[in-house]
Structure formats: C-alpha cells, structure tokens
PDB file of C-alpha atoms in Angstrom:
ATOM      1  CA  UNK A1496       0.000   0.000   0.000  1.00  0.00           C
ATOM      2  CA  UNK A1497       1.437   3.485  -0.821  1.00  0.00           C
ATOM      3  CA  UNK A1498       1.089   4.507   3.052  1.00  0.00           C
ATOM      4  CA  UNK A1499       3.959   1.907   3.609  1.00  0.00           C
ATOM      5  CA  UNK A1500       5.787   3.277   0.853  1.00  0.00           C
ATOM      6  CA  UNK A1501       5.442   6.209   2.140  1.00  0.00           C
ATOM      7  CA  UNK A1502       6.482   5.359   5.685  1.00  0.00           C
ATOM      8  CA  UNK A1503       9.654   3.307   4.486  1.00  0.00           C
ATOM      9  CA  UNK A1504      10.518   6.171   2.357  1.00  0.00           C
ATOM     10  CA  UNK A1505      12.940   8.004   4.557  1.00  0.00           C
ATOM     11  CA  UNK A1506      14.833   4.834   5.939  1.00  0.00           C
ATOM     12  CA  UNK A1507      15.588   3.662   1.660  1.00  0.00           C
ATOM     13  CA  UNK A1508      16.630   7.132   0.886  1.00  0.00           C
ATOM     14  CA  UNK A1509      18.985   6.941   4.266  1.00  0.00           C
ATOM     15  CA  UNK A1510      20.308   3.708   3.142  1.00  0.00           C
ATOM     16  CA  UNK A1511      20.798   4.372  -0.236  1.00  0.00           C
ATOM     17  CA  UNK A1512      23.028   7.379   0.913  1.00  0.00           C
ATOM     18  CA  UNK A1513      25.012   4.660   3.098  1.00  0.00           C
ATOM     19  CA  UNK A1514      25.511   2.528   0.132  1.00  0.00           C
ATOM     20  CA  UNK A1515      26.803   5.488  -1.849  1.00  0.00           C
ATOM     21  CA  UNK A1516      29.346   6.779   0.240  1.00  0.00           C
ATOM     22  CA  UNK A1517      30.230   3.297   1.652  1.00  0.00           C
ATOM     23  CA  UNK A1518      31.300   2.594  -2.011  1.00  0.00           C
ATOM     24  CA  UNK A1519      32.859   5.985  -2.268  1.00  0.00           C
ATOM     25  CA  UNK A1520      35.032   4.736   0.450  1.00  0.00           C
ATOM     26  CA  UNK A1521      36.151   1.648  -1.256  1.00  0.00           C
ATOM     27  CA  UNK A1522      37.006   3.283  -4.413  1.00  0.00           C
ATOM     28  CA  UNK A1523      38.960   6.532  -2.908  1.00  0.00           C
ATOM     29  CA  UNK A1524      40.790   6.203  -0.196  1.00  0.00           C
ATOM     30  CA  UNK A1525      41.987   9.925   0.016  1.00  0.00           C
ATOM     31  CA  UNK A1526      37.610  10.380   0.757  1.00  0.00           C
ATOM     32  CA  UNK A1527      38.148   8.667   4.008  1.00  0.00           C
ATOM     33  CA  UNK A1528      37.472  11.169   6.632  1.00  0.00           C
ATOM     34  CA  UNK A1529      34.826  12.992   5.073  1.00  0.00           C
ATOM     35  CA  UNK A1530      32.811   9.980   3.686  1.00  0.00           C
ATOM     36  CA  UNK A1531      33.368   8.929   7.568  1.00  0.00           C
ATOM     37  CA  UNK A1532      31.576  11.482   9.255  1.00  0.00           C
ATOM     38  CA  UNK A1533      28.726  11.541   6.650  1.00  0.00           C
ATOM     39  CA  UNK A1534      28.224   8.081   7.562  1.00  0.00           C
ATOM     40  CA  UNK A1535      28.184   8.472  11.178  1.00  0.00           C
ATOM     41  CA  UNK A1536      25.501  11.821  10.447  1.00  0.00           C
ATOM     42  CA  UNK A1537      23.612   9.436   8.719  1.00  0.00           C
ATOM     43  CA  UNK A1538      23.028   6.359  11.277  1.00  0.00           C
ATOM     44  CA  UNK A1539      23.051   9.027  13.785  1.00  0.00           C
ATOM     45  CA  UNK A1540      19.805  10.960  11.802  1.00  0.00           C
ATOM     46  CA  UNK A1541      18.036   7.372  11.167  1.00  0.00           C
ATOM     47  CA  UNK A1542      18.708   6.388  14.727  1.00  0.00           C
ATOM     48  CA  UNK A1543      17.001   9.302  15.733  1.00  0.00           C
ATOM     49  CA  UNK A1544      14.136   9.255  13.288  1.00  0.00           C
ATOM     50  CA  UNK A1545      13.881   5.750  14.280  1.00  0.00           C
ATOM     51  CA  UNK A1546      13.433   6.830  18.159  1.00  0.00           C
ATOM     52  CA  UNK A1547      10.653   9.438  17.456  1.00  0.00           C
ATOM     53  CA  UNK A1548       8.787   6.965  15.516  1.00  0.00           C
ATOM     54  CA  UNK A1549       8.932   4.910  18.572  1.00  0.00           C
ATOM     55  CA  UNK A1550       7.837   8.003  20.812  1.00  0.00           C
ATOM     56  CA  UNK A1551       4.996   9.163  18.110  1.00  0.00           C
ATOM     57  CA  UNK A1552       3.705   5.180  18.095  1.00  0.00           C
ATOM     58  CA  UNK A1553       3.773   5.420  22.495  1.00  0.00           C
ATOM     59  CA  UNK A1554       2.045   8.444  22.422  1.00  0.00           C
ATOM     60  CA  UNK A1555      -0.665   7.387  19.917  1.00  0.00           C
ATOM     61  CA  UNK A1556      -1.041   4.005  21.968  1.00  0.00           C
ATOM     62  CA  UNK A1557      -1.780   5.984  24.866  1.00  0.00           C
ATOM     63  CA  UNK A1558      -4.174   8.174  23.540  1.00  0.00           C
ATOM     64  CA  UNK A1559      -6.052   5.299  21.895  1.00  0.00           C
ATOM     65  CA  UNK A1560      -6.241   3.340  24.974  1.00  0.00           C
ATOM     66  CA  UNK A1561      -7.184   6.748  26.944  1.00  0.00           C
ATOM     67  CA  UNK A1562      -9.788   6.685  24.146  1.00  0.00           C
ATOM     68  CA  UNK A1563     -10.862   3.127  24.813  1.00  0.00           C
ATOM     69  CA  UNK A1564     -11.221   3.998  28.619  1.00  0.00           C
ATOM     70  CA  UNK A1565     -13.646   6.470  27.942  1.00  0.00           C
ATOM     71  CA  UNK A1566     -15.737   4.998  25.346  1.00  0.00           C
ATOM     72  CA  UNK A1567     -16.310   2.044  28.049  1.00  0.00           C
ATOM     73  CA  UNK A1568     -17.046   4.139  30.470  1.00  0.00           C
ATOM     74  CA  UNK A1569     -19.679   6.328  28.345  1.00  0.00           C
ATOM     75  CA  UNK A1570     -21.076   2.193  27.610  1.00  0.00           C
ATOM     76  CA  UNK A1571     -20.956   1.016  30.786  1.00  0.00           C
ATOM     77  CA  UNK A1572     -22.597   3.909  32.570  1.00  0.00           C
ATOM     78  CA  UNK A1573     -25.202   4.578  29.972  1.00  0.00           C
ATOM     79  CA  UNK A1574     -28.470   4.254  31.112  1.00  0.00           C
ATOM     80  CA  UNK A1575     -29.386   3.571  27.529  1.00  0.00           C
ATOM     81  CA  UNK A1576     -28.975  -0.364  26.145  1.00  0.00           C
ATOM     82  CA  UNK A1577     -26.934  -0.929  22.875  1.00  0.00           C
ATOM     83  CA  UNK A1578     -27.327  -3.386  20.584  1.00  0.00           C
ATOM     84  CA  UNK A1579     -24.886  -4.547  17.930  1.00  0.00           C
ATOM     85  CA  UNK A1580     -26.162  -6.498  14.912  1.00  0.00           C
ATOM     86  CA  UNK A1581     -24.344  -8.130  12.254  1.00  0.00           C
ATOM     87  CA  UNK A1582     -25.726  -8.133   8.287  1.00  0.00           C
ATOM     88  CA  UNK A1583     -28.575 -11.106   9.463  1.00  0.00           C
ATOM     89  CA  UNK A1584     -29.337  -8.500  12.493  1.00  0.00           C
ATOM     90  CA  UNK A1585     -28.510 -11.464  14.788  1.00  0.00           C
ATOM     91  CA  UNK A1586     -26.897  -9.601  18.232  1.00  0.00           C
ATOM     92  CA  UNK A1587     -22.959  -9.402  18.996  1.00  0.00           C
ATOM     93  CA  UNK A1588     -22.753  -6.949  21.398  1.00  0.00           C
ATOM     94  CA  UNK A1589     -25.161  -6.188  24.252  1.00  0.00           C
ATOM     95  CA  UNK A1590     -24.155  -3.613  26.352  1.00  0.00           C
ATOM     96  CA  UNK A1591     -24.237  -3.977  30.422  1.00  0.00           C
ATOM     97  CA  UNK A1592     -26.773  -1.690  30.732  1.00  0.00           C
ATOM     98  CA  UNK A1593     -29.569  -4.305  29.517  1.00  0.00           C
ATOM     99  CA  UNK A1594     -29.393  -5.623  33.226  1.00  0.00           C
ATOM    100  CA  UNK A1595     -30.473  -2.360  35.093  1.00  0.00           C
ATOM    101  CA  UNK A1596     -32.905  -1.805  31.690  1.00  0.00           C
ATOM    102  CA  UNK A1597     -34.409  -4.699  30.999  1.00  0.00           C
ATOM    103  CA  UNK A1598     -33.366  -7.333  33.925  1.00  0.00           C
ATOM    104  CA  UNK A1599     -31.204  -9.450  31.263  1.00  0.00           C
ATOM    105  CA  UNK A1600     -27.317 -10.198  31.339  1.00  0.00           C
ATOM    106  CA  UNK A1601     -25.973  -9.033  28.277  1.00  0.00           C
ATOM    107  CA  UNK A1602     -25.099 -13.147  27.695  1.00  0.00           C
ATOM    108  CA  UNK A1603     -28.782 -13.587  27.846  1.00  0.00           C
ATOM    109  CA  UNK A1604     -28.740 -11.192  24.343  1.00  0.00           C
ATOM    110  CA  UNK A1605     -26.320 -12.033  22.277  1.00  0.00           C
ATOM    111  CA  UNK A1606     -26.632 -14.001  19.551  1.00  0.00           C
ATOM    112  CA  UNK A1607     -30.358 -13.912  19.506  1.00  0.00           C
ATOM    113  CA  UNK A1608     -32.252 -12.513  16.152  1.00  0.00           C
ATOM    114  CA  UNK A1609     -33.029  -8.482  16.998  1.00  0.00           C
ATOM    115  CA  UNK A1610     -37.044  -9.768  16.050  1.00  0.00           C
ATOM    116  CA  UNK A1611     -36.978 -12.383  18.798  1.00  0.00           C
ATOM    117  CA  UNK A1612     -36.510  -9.524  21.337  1.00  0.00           C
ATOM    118  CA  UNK A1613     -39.068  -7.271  19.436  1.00  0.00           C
ATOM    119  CA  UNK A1614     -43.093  -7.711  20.433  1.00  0.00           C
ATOM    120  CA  UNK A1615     -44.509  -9.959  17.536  1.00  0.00           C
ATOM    121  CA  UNK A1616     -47.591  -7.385  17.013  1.00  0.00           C
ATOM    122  CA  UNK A1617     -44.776  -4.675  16.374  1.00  0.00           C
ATOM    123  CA  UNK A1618     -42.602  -6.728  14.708  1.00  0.00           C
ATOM    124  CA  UNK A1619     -44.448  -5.454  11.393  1.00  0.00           C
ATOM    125  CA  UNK A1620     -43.745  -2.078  11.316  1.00  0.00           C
ATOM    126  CA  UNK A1621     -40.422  -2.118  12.911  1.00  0.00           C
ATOM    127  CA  UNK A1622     -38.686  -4.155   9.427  1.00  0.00           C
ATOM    128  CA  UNK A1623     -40.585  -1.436   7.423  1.00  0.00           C
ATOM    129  CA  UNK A1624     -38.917   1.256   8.949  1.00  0.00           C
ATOM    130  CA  UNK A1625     -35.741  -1.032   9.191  1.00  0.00           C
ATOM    131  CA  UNK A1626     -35.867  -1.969   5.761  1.00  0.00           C
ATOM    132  CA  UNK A1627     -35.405   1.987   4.851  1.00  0.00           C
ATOM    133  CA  UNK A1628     -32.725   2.605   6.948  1.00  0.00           C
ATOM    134  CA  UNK A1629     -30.336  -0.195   5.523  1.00  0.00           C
ATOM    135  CA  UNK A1630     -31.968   0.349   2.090  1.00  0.00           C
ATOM    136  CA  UNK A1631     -30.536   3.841   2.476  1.00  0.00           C
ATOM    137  CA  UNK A1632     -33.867   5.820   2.356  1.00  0.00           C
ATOM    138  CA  UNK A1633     -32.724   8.110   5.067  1.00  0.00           C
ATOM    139  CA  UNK A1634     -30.594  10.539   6.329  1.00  0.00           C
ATOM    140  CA  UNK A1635     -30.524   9.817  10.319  1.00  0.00           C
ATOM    141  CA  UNK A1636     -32.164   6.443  11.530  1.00  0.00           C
ATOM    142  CA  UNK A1637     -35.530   6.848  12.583  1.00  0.00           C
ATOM    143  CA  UNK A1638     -37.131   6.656  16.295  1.00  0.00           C
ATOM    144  CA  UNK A1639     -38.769   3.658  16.652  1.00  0.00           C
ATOM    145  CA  UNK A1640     -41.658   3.210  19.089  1.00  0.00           C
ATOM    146  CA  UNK A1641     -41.964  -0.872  19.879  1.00  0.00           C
ATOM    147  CA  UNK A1642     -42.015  -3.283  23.199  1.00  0.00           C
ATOM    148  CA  UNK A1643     -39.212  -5.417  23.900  1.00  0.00           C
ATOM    149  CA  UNK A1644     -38.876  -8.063  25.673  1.00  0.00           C
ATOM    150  CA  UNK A1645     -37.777  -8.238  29.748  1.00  0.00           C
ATOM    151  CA  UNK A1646     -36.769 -10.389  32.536  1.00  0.00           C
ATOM    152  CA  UNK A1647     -40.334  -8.586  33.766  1.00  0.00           C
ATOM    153  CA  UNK A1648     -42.485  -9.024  30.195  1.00  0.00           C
ATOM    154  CA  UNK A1649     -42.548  -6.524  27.729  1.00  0.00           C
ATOM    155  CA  UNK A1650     -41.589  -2.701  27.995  1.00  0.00           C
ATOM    156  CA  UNK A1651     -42.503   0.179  25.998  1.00  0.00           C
ATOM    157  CA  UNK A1652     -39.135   1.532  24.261  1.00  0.00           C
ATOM    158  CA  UNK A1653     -37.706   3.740  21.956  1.00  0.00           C
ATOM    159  CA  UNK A1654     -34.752   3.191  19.525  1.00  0.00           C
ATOM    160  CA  UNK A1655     -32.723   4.811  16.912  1.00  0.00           C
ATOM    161  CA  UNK A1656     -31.108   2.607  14.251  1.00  0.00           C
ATOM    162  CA  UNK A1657     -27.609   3.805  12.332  1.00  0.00           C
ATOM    163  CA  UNK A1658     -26.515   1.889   9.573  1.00  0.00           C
ATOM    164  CA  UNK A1659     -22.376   1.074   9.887  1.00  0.00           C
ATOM    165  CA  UNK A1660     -22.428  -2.483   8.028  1.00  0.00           C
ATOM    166  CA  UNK A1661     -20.321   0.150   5.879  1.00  0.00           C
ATOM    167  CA  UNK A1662     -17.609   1.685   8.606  1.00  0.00           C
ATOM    168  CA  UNK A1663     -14.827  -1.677   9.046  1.00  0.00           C
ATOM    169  CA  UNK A1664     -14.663  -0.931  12.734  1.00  0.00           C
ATOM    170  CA  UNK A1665     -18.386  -2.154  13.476  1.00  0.00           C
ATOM    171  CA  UNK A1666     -19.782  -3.955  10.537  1.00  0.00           C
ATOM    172  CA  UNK A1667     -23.319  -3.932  11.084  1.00  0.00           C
ATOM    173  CA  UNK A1668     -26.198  -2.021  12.602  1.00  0.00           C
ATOM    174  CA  UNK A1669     -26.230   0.100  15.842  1.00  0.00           C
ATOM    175  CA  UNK A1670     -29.593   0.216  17.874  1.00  0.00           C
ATOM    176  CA  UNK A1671     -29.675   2.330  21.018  1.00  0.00           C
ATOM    177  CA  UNK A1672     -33.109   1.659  22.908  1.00  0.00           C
ATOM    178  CA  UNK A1673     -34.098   3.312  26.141  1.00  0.00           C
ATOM    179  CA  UNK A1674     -37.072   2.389  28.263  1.00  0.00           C
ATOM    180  CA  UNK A1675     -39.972   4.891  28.076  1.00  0.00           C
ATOM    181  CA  UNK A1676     -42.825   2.648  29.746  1.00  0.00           C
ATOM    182  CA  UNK A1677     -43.279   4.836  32.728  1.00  0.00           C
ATOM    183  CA  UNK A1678     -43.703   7.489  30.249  1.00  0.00           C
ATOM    184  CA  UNK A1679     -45.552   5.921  28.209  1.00  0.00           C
ATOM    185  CA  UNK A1680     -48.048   4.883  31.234  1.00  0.00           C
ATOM    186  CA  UNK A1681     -47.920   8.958  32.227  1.00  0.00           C
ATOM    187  CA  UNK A1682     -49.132  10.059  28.598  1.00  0.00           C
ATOM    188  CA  UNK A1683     -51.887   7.696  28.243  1.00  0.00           C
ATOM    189  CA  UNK A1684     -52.757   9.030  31.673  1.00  0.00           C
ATOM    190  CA  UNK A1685     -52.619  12.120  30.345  1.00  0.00           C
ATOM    191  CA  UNK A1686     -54.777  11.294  27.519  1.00  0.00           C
ATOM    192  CA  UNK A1687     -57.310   9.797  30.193  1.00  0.00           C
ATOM    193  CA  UNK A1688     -57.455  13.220  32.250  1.00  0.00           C
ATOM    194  CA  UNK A1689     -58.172  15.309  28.786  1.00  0.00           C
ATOM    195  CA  UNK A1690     -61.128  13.966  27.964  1.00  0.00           C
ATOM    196  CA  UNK A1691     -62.643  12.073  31.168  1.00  0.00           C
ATOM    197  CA  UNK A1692     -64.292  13.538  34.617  1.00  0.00           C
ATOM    198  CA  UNK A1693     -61.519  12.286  37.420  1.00  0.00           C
ATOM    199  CA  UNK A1694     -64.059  11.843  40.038  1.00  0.00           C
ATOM    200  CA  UNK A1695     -67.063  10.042  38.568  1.00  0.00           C
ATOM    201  CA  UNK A1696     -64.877   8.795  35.573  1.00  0.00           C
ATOM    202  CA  UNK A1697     -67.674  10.096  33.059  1.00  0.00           C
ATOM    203  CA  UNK A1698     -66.858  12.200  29.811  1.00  0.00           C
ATOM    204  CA  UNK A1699     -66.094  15.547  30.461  1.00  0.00           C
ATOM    205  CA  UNK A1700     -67.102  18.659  29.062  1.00  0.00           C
ATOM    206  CA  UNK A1701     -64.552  18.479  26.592  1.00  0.00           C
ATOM    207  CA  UNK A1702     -65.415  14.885  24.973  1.00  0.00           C
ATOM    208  CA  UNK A1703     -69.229  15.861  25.411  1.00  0.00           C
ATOM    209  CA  UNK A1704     -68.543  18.864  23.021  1.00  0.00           C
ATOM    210  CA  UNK A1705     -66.691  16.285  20.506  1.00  0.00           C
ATOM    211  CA  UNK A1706     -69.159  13.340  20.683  1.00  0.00           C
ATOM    212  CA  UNK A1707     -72.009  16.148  20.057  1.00  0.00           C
ATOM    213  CA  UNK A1708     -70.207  17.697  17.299  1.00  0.00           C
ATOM    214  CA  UNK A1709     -69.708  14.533  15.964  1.00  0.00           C
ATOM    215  CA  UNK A1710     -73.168  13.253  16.008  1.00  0.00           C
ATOM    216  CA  UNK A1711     -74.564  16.609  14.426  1.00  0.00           C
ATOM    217  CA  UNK A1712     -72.029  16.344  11.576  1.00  0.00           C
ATOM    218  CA  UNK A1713     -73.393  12.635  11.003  1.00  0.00           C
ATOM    219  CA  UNK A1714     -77.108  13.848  11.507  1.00  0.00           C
ATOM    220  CA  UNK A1715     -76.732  17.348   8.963  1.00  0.00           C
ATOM    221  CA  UNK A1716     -77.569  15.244   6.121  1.00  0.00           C
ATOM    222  CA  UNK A1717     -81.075  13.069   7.009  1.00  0.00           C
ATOM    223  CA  UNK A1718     -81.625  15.199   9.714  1.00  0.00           C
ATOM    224  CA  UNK A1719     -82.188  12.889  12.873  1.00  0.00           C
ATOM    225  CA  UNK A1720     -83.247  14.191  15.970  1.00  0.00           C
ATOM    226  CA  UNK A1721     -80.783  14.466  18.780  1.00  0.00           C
ATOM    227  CA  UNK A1722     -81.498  14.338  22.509  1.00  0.00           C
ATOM    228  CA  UNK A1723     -79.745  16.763  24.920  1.00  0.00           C
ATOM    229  CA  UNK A1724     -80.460  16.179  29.099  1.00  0.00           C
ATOM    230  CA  UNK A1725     -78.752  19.262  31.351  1.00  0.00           C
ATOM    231  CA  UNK A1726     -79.425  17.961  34.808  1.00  0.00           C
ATOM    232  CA  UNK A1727     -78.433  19.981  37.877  1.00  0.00           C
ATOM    233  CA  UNK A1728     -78.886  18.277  41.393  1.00  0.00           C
ATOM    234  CA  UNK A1729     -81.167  20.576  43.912  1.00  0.00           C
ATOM    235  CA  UNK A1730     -79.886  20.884  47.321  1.00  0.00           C
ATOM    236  CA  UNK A1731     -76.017  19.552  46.944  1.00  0.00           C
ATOM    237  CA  UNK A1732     -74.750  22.593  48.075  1.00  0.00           C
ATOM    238  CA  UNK A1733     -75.765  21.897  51.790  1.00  0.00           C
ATOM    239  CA  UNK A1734     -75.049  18.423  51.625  1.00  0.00           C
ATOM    240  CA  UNK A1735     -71.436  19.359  51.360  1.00  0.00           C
ATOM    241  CA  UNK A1736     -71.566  21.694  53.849  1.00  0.00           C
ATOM    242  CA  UNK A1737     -73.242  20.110  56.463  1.00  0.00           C
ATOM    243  CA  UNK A1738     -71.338  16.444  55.615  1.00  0.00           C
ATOM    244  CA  UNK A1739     -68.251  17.181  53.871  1.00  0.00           C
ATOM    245  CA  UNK A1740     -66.632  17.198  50.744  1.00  0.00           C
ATOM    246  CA  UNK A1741     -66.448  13.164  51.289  1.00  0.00           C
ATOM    247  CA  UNK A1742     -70.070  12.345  50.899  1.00  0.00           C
ATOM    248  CA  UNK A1743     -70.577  15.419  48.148  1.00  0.00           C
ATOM    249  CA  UNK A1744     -68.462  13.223  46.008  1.00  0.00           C
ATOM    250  CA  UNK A1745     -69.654   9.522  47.225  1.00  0.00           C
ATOM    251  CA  UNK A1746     -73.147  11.564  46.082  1.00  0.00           C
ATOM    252  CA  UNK A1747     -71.901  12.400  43.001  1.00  0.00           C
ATOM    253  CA  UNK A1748     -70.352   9.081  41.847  1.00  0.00           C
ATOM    254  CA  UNK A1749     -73.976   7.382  42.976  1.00  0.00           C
ATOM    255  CA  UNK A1750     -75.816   9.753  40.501  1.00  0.00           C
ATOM    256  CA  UNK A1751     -73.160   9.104  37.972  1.00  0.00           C
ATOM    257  CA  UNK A1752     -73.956   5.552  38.215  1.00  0.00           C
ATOM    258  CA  UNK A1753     -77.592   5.575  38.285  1.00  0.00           C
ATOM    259  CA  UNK A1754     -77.263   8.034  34.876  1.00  0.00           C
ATOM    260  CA  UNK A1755     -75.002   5.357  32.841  1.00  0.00           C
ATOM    261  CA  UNK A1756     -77.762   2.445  34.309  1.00  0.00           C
ATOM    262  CA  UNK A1757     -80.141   4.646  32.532  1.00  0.00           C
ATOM    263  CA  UNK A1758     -78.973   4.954  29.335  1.00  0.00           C
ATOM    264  CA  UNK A1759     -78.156   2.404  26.097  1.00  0.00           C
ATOM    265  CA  UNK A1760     -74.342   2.029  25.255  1.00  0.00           C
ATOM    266  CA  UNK A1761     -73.170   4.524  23.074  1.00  0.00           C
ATOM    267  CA  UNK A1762     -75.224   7.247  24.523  1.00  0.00           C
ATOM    268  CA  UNK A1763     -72.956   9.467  26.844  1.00  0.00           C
ATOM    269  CA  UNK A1764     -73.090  10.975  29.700  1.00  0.00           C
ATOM    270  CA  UNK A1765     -70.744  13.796  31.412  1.00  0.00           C
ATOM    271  CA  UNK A1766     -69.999  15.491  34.529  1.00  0.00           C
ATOM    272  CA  UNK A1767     -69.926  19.126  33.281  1.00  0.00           C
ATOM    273  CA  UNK A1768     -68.528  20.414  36.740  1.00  0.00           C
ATOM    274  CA  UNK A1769     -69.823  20.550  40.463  1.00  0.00           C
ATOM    275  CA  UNK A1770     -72.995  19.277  40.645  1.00  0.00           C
ATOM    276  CA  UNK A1771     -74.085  19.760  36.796  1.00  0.00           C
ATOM    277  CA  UNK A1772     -74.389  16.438  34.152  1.00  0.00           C
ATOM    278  CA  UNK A1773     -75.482  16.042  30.539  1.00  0.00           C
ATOM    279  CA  UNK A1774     -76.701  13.184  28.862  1.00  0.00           C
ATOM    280  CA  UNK A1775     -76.477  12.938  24.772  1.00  0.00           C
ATOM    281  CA  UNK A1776     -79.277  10.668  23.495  1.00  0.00           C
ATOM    282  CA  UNK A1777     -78.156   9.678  19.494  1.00  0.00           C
ATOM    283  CA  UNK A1778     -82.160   8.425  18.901  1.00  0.00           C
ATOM    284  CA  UNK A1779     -82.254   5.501  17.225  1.00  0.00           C
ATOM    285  CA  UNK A1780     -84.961   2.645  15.903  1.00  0.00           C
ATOM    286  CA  UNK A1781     -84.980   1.073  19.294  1.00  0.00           C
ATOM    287  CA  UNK A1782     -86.686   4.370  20.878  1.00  0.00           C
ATOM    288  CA  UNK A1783     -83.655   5.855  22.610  1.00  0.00           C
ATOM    289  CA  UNK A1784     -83.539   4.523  25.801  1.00  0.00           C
ATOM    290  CA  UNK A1785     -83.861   2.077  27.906  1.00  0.00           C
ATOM    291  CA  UNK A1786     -87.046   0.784  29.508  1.00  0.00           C
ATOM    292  CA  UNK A1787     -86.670   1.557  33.280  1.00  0.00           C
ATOM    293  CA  UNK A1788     -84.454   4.209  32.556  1.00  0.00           C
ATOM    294  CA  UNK A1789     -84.058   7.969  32.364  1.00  0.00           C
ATOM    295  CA  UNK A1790     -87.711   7.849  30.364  1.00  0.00           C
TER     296      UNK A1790
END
C-alpha cells in the first residue's frame, strides 16, 4: 500500500546514501574522513528518526487506549442499552446496561435474532422502517416506538437505528433503545385526564362537546333528531356543607352511576362540573332509551 511506501521512504533514501558513500570509500581512499563522518551523520539521523517513531507510536497508543477507557465508560454507565447487529441483524454486542434496563445479562442477548426480542404485534412495522434505513432511504435512523422483551415481560421503548455495516470498525447495525414505559403509562394518563371527569370517571365537558359535534355532523344530512339532558342536582350545596366534601363526592359518583344504568351504550353521559351532568341521546330505531331508565 502506498502509506507503507510512504512510511519506508525516509529509511531507503537513508540507506541508499550509506551505500553510496560506503562505495565511495572503497574506491577513494583519500575520501576517508569525510565519507566517515557523513556516515556516522547518517546512522546518527536514522537512529534518531527511528526513536521518534517509537515516541509518536507510544504516544498514539496511549491516547487510543485513553480513548478506549472512555468509550467504556460512556457504555458502561449509559443508562441507555446498545445493541450490535451483524448483516442477518442477529446480536454481537449487548451492552451492560440491559441488566439495570431490561433485567437481562448481556449473555442472555447475544446471539439472539433483533425480532426475537421485538413484540410480535410490532414486529411489522419495525422491518418497514428497518428496511429503509439499511436500504438507504434516510438521512438519520428513525425513532422507533416498539415493546421489547424483559426479565419482567414486555416494555414500551424507543430506539434509533444507524446503519455502519459500511464503517470496518463495526460492521453492522447500531440500535440504542431506552425504556420509556413509565412514560408511556404517564401520557396515556394524560390522555385519560383530557377527555374524562376524574371523580365520577364520566366524559367531560370536553369529549361531550366532541361526541355532540360529531353526532350533528353525522345527523346534517337526514336530519335525525338528537337528545340533549342538562341535569343539575337541587340541594347539593348543603349536603357538602353540612357532611363534607367526602359524601358530596360519594353523592356524586352514585348519581353518575344511576345516569349510565339509565342509558343504552353509546349514549354518553358527562360530569360538566360541580354538581351539573349532561346526557347525549343519538335516537335511534330502538326508541332511545332504555325501559326503566331515564324515560
């Protein structure tokens, strides 16, 4: 390779000087003391080029393996697992990390297919967006949303993919996955909160607005009656005044449950705030509601 060439260069043109003036020697003797001390400069230059080669190839050593130190340490302390996968994406590196992430020894990994460890209903649409990474569709691997598998069943992750079957060093595909479950858990609570009464667990006044608007949209055309109940309880205010906050709510959940035992599924029924509910009737062939009911 022309980087040996390269590096062998200065030690030829050294000897090649040698060789010259060694033969110089030979053939005059009256060059004796001059050809002499040219060949003593010239060991003494490749000695010394020799000896910084030595301290250039120390130094580099040391950096590498300072290098090395850190890179294990950024591995071994991440909180995020990484996975190493050859061409087949079969593992070859786990890093120690699975064990605090997922409650399995990095052993316990490796050499297993990446889909084994992947949830078998999300198994799908992971190798789609796989399949454009090492196809080369895209720029920066994608963040994949899937459940993988634990010493505890299955956790809610996310995980970037980078294609290096291409860099020599690695050979394959990198996937970094963190655990998001408790997240995942707080954001579907979330989700719960925005459209649901905490207390009585009916729809709020936010979903109510959305399931009307829906149903009116649906009705515009063949114009179908709707039916709209605003109830407001009489008397609650001294009920929580005279018993507490405690049995105001116990109150409140009873109603709420005596409204839903009134009504067909699909109808809806909200807790609009304090003491105030609404009931949306969507009238239908059957009459609308249930014998025994609200009627």
């Amino acid at each position: 390779p022309t980087s040996r060439v390269e590096a062998l260069a200065p030690y030829l043109v050294v000897l090649a000087a040698i060789a010259v003036l060694s033969f110089a020697l030979l053939v005059d003797d009256n060059a004796g003391p001059v050809v002499l001390v040219l060949l003593v400069v010239l060991v003494l230059a490749l000695v010394a080029r020799q000896a910084l080669t030595v301290l250039d190839n120390a130094a580099l050593a040391s950096l590498l393996a300072l290098r090395e130190r850190h890179f294990r340490s950024l591995v071994i302390g991440a909180k995020d697992v990484i996975v190493l996968c050859g061409r087949d994406l079969r593992t070859t590196y786990v890093s120690p990390s699975s064990e605090a992430v997922l409650g399995l020894r990095p052993a316990d990994l490796v050499g297993r297919s990446f889909w084994d460890l992947v949830h078998p209903e999300d198994v799908e649409h992971v190798q789609e967006e796989f399949a454009r990474v090492l196809a080369g569709d895209l720029s920066e691997g994608p963040l994949l949303s899937c459940r993988i598998t634990s010493a505890h069943g299955w956790v809610d992750t996310e995980s970037t993919v980078g294609d290096l079957r291409g860099d020599p060093g690695v050979a394959g595909v990198v996937i970094t996955t963190r655990d998001v479950t408790e997240r995942t858990a707080l954001e579907a609570q979330l989700r719960v909160l925005a459209w649901q009464d905490p207390l009585t667990g009916l729809a709020n006044r936010t979903l109510l607005h959305d399931r009307l608007a829906h149903a009116l949209r649906q009705r515009r055309p063949v114009n179908e009656p709707l039916g709209l109940l605003l109830i407001d309880l009489d008397g609650f205010k001294p009920v929580n005044d005279t018993y507490g906050h405690a049995i105001g709510d116990a109150l409140l959940q009873q109603v709420a449950e005596r409204l839903l035992a009134g009504v067909r599924t699909g109808d809806t029924v909200a807790r609009l705030g304090g003491d105030e509910f609404a009931v949306l009737l969507e009238v239908r062939g059957d009459g609308g509601l249930r014998r025994g009911g609200l009627d």
